[in-house]
Tab-separated table of N, CA, C and O in Angstrom:
chain	number	residue	atom	x	y	z
A	86	MET	N	74.193	109.369	91.780
A	86	MET	CA	75.615	109.139	91.818
A	86	MET	C	75.940	107.922	90.952
A	86	MET	O	75.277	106.901	91.026
A	87	LYS	N	76.951	108.042	90.130
A	87	LYS	CA	77.334	106.950	89.243
A	87	LYS	C	78.107	105.884	90.007
A	87	LYS	O	78.884	106.185	90.891
A	88	LYS	N	77.852	104.636	89.615
A	88	LYS	CA	78.596	103.534	90.216
A	88	LYS	C	79.947	103.400	89.529
A	88	LYS	O	80.116	103.786	88.383
A	89	HIS	N	80.893	102.823	90.252
A	89	HIS	CA	82.217	102.579	89.680
A	89	HIS	C	82.139	101.425	88.693
A	89	HIS	O	81.444	100.451	88.915
A	90	LEU	N	82.874	101.555	87.619
A	90	LEU	CA	82.944	100.477	86.640
A	90	LEU	C	83.869	99.374	87.157
A	90	LEU	O	84.838	99.659	87.867
A	91	PRO	N	83.595	98.132	86.788
A	91	PRO	CA	84.526	97.054	87.144
A	91	PRO	C	85.883	97.289	86.477
A	91	PRO	O	85.978	97.913	85.413
A	92	SER	N	86.928	96.763	87.084
A	92	SER	CA	88.278	97.010	86.572
A	92	SER	C	88.465	96.464	85.155
A	92	SER	O	89.209	97.040	84.373
A	93	ASP	N	87.771	95.369	84.829
A	93	ASP	CA	87.882	94.830	83.468
A	93	ASP	C	87.371	95.822	82.435
A	93	ASP	O	87.974	95.993	81.375
A	94	GLU	N	86.264	96.479	82.750
A	94	GLU	CA	85.711	97.473	81.824
A	94	GLU	C	86.615	98.699	81.731
A	94	GLU	O	86.789	99.272	80.651
A	95	ILE	N	87.172	99.100	82.846
A	95	ILE	CA	88.078	100.251	82.847
A	95	ILE	C	89.294	99.950	81.974
A	95	ILE	O	89.705	100.777	81.154
A	96	LYS	N	89.873	98.739	82.155
A	96	LYS	CA	91.039	98.367	81.344
A	96	LYS	C	90.685	98.304	79.867
A	96	LYS	O	91.472	98.730	79.018
A	97	LYS	N	89.488	97.812	79.560
A	97	LYS	CA	89.054	97.741	78.163
A	97	LYS	C	88.941	99.146	77.566
A	97	LYS	O	89.415	99.397	76.459
A	98	GLU	N	88.341	100.057	78.321
A	98	GLU	CA	88.207	101.437	77.842
A	98	GLU	C	89.569	102.105	77.679
A	98	GLU	O	89.791	102.850	76.717
A	99	LEU	N	90.485	101.840	78.603
A	99	LEU	CA	91.823	102.417	78.498
A	99	LEU	C	92.594	101.833	77.316
A	99	LEU	O	93.332	102.554	76.639
A	100	ASP	N	92.410	100.548	77.041
A	100	ASP	CA	93.048	99.936	75.875
A	100	ASP	C	92.511	100.543	74.576
A	100	ASP	O	93.273	100.806	73.642
A	101	ILE	N	91.208	100.783	74.535
A	101	ILE	CA	90.613	101.425	73.362
A	101	ILE	C	91.177	102.835	73.197
A	101	ILE	O	91.532	103.255	72.088
A	102	LEU	N	91.278	103.547	74.309
A	102	LEU	CA	91.837	104.905	74.271
A	102	LEU	C	93.285	104.891	73.800
A	102	LEU	O	93.692	105.735	72.994
A	103	LEU	N	94.053	103.908	74.257
A	103	LEU	CA	95.446	103.781	73.830
A	103	LEU	C	95.535	103.499	72.335
A	103	LEU	O	96.404	104.047	71.644
A	104	SER	N	94.633	102.693	71.810
A	104	SER	CA	94.597	102.431	70.368
A	104	SER	C	94.294	103.701	69.584
A	104	SER	O	94.893	103.953	68.536
A	105	LYS	N	93.375	104.493	70.094
A	105	LYS	CA	93.045	105.761	69.432
A	105	LYS	C	94.239	106.716	69.459
A	105	LYS	O	94.505	107.414	68.475
A	106	ILE	N	94.953	106.731	70.571
A	106	ILE	CA	96.140	107.585	70.679
A	106	ILE	C	97.196	107.142	69.676
A	106	ILE	O	97.833	107.979	69.020
A	107	ASN	N	97.385	105.837	69.534
A	107	ASN	CA	98.343	105.322	68.559
A	107	ASN	C	97.950	105.715	67.139
A	107	ASN	O	98.802	106.080	66.322
A	108	ALA	N	96.657	105.670	66.839
A	108	ALA	CA	96.190	106.074	65.513
A	108	ALA	C	96.416	107.566	65.290
A	108	ALA	O	96.774	107.988	64.184
A	109	LEU	N	96.217	108.363	66.331
A	109	LEU	CA	96.451	109.804	66.208
A	109	LEU	C	97.915	110.107	65.925
A	109	LEU	O	98.237	111.028	65.171
A	110	GLU	N	98.807	109.326	66.542
A	110	GLU	CA	100.237	109.573	66.340
A	110	GLU	C	100.627	109.366	64.886
A	110	GLU	O	101.454	110.099	64.344
A	111	VAL	N	100.022	108.381	64.263
A	111	VAL	CA	100.330	108.104	62.857
A	111	VAL	C	99.922	109.275	61.970
A	111	VAL	O	100.621	109.621	61.021
A	112	SER	N	98.798	109.897	62.313
A	112	SER	CA	98.293	110.980	61.462
A	112	SER	C	98.703	112.378	61.928
A	112	SER	O	98.299	113.372	61.321
A	113	ALA	N	99.499	112.474	62.987
A	113	ALA	CA	99.907	113.787	63.497
A	113	ALA	C	100.854	114.470	62.504
A	113	ALA	O	101.867	113.896	62.116
A	114	PRO	N	100.525	115.707	62.111
A	114	PRO	CA	101.322	116.368	61.074
A	114	PRO	C	102.613	117.035	61.557
A	114	PRO	O	103.529	117.239	60.776
A	115	ASP	N	102.688	117.363	62.840
A	115	ASP	CA	103.887	118.082	63.288
A	115	ASP	C	104.384	117.564	64.643
A	115	ASP	O	103.738	116.756	65.292
A	116	ASP	N	105.561	118.052	65.036
A	116	ASP	CA	106.187	117.587	66.264
A	116	ASP	C	105.405	117.995	67.511
A	116	ASP	O	105.413	117.268	68.506
A	117	TYR	N	104.732	119.135	67.458
A	117	TYR	CA	103.952	119.586	68.609
A	117	TYR	C	102.849	118.583	68.923
A	117	TYR	O	102.687	118.165	70.074
A	118	GLN	N	102.098	118.182	67.907
A	118	GLN	CA	101.019	117.228	68.125
A	118	GLN	C	101.557	115.859	68.532
A	118	GLN	O	100.973	115.170	69.369
A	119	LYS	N	102.683	115.461	67.971
A	119	LYS	CA	103.282	114.186	68.358
A	119	LYS	C	103.727	114.220	69.823
A	119	LYS	O	103.616	113.226	70.528
A	120	GLY	N	104.214	115.378	70.268
A	120	GLY	CA	104.605	115.529	71.673
A	120	GLY	C	103.415	115.412	72.606
A	120	GLY	O	103.490	114.759	73.655
A	121	ILE	N	102.306	116.038	72.221
A	121	ILE	CA	101.078	115.952	73.027
A	121	ILE	C	100.594	114.510	73.081
A	121	ILE	O	100.164	114.029	74.128
A	122	ILE	N	100.677	113.819	71.960
A	122	ILE	CA	100.229	112.428	71.903
A	122	ILE	C	101.103	111.552	72.801
A	122	ILE	O	100.603	110.642	73.476
A	123	LYS	N	102.394	111.824	72.842
A	123	LYS	CA	103.275	111.050	73.729
A	123	LYS	C	102.897	111.259	75.189
A	123	LYS	O	102.913	110.314	75.992
A	124	VAL	N	102.539	112.488	75.548
A	124	VAL	CA	102.112	112.770	76.921
A	124	VAL	C	100.818	112.022	77.228
A	124	VAL	O	100.676	111.408	78.294
A	125	LEU	N	99.883	112.039	76.293
A	125	LEU	CA	98.624	111.322	76.485
A	125	LEU	C	98.875	109.827	76.666
A	125	LEU	O	98.249	109.188	77.512
A	126	ARG	N	99.792	109.281	75.880
A	126	ARG	CA	100.096	107.851	75.978
A	126	ARG	C	100.646	107.523	77.371
A	126	ARG	O	100.250	106.536	77.994
A	127	VAL	N	101.551	108.352	77.867
A	127	VAL	CA	102.122	108.116	79.194
A	127	VAL	C	101.031	108.174	80.264
A	127	VAL	O	101.006	107.349	81.185
A	128	LEU	N	100.106	109.119	80.138
A	128	LEU	CA	99.022	109.234	81.111
A	128	LEU	C	98.110	108.008	81.090
A	128	LEU	O	97.742	107.469	82.144
A	129	VAL	N	97.756	107.548	79.904
A	129	VAL	CA	96.879	106.380	79.796
A	129	VAL	C	97.595	105.131	80.299
A	129	VAL	O	97.010	104.312	81.021
A	130	GLU	N	98.864	104.967	79.935
A	130	GLU	CA	99.618	103.806	80.426
A	130	GLU	C	99.750	103.851	81.939
A	130	GLU	O	99.706	102.812	82.602
A	131	GLY	N	99.886	105.038	82.501
A	131	GLY	CA	99.930	105.187	83.956
A	131	GLY	C	98.619	104.782	84.609
A	131	GLY	O	98.609	104.148	85.666
A	132	GLN	N	97.518	105.133	83.968
A	132	GLN	CA	96.214	104.734	84.481
A	132	GLN	C	96.050	103.218	84.442
A	132	GLN	O	95.529	102.620	85.384
A	133	ILE	N	96.488	102.601	83.360
A	133	ILE	CA	96.419	101.138	83.251
A	133	ILE	C	97.242	100.501	84.369
A	133	ILE	O	96.797	99.550	85.027
A	134	HIS	N	98.428	101.028	84.599
A	134	HIS	CA	99.287	100.517	85.665
A	134	HIS	C	98.613	100.685	87.033
A	134	HIS	O	98.666	99.782	87.879
A	135	SER	N	97.981	101.825	87.247
A	135	SER	CA	97.307	102.077	88.523
A	135	SER	C	96.162	101.095	88.751
A	135	SER	O	95.985	100.595	89.870
A	136	VAL	N	95.392	100.808	87.718
A	136	VAL	CA	94.293	99.846	87.847
A	136	VAL	C	94.851	98.466	88.191
A	136	VAL	O	94.321	97.770	89.069
A	137	ASN	N	95.933	98.073	87.525
A	137	ASN	CA	96.549	96.771	87.807
A	137	ASN	C	97.073	96.713	89.237
A	137	ASN	O	96.899	95.705	89.934
A	138	GLU	N	97.723	97.777	89.694
A	138	GLU	CA	98.251	97.807	91.052
A	138	GLU	C	97.126	97.779	92.082
A	138	GLU	O	97.244	97.143	93.131
A	139	PHE	N	96.020	98.437	91.783
A	139	PHE	CA	94.884	98.435	92.693
A	139	PHE	C	94.327	97.020	92.841
A	139	PHE	O	93.961	96.601	93.941
A	140	GLU	N	94.295	96.265	91.739
A	140	GLU	CA	93.838	94.878	91.806
A	140	GLU	C	94.765	94.053	92.695
A	140	GLU	O	94.300	93.224	93.485
A	141	HIS	N	96.071	94.282	92.593
A	141	HIS	CA	97.023	93.567	93.442
A	141	HIS	C	96.800	93.919	94.912
A	141	HIS	O	96.861	93.043	95.781
A	142	LEU	N	96.536	95.179	95.193
A	142	LEU	CA	96.286	95.603	96.572
A	142	LEU	C	95.017	94.965	97.128
A	142	LEU	O	94.979	94.546	98.293
A	143	LYS	N	93.976	94.893	96.300
A	143	LYS	CA	92.739	94.257	96.752
A	143	LYS	C	92.979	92.789	97.097
A	143	LYS	O	92.481	92.289	98.111
A	144	LYS	N	93.751	92.093	96.260
A	144	LYS	CA	94.056	90.684	96.536
A	144	LYS	C	94.860	90.549	97.821
A	144	LYS	O	94.611	89.640	98.628
A	145	ALA	N	95.814	91.437	98.024
A	145	ALA	CA	96.623	91.392	99.240
A	145	ALA	C	95.765	91.633	100.477
A	145	ALA	O	95.938	90.955	101.503
A	146	ILE	N	94.848	92.562	100.407
A	146	ILE	CA	93.961	92.840	101.541
A	146	ILE	C	93.070	91.632	101.811
A	146	ILE	O	92.837	91.265	102.970
A	147	ASP	N	92.564	90.993	100.751
A	147	ASP	CA	91.751	89.794	100.930
A	147	ASP	C	92.536	88.682	101.610
A	147	ASP	O	92.038	88.026	102.527
A	148	LEU	N	93.772	88.461	101.170
A	148	LEU	CA	94.603	87.421	101.782
A	148	LEU	C	94.909	87.733	103.244
A	148	LEU	O	94.881	86.848	104.103
A	149	LEU	N	95.187	88.984	103.527
A	149	LEU	CA	95.466	89.405	104.900
A	149	LEU	C	94.228	89.217	105.781
A	149	LEU	O	94.328	88.746	106.921
A	150	THR	N	93.065	89.546	105.257
A	150	THR	CA	91.822	89.364	106.006
A	150	THR	C	91.590	87.891	106.318
A	150	THR	O	91.194	87.534	107.437
A	151	LEU	N	91.829	87.032	105.326
A	151	LEU	CA	91.686	85.595	105.569
A	151	LEU	C	92.636	85.116	106.656
A	151	LEU	O	92.255	84.323	107.527
A	152	GLN	N	93.859	85.591	106.619
A	152	GLN	CA	94.831	85.211	107.641
A	152	GLN	C	94.391	85.680	109.026
A	152	GLN	O	94.538	84.956	110.010
A	153	LEU	N	93.837	86.876	109.108
A	153	LEU	CA	93.357	87.381	110.396
A	153	LEU	C	92.220	86.529	110.940
A	153	LEU	O	92.163	86.226	112.137
A	154	PHE	N	91.308	86.116	110.075
A	154	PHE	CA	90.207	85.259	110.510
A	154	PHE	C	90.712	83.895	110.966
A	154	PHE	O	90.216	83.326	111.928
A	155	GLU	N	91.720	83.361	110.272
A	155	GLU	CA	92.295	82.080	110.674
A	155	GLU	C	92.952	82.181	112.046
A	155	GLU	O	92.773	81.316	112.895
A	156	VAL	N	93.684	83.249	112.269
A	156	VAL	CA	94.336	83.441	113.570
A	156	VAL	C	93.280	83.605	114.660
A	156	VAL	O	93.389	83.021	115.751
A	157	LYS	N	92.241	84.367	114.360
A	157	LYS	CA	91.188	84.601	115.353
A	157	LYS	C	90.466	83.301	115.688
A	157	LYS	O	90.167	83.031	116.852
A	158	SER	N	90.186	82.484	114.683
A	158	SER	CA	89.481	81.231	114.924
A	158	SER	C	90.346	80.244	115.704
A	158	SER	O	89.853	79.474	116.511
A	159	LYS	N	91.661	80.275	115.472
A	159	LYS	CA	92.560	79.385	116.215
A	159	LYS	C	92.665	79.803	117.670
A	159	LYS	O	92.771	78.973	118.556
A	160	THR	N	92.654	81.109	117.933
A	160	THR	CA	92.751	81.568	119.319
A	160	THR	C	91.456	81.356	120.079
A	160	THR	O	91.461	81.239	121.305
A	161	ASN	N	90.333	81.316	119.381
A	161	ASN	CA	89.034	81.093	120.036
A	161	ASN	C	88.769	79.614	120.276
A	161	ASN	O	87.859	79.284	121.014
A	162	SER	N	89.538	78.747	119.652
A	162	SER	CA	89.308	77.295	119.816
A	162	SER	C	89.845	76.758	121.102
A	162	SER	O	90.657	77.197	121.765
């Protein structure tokens, strides 16, 4: 089973993919291909946004966990 990549590596790969999509748009000969490229760009940008939001959620969970431990330690004192 493959391990999950760190979020920094995922963002780097998505940025590279976005650069490739931008290069494809420049060389796209017709409107059909440009339309497909726009869809690909939206999908990749959505993935980047999802990775960023997941990082925010992880930080929020960490902060909440710390608060729970602080409350628990105060009640046990």
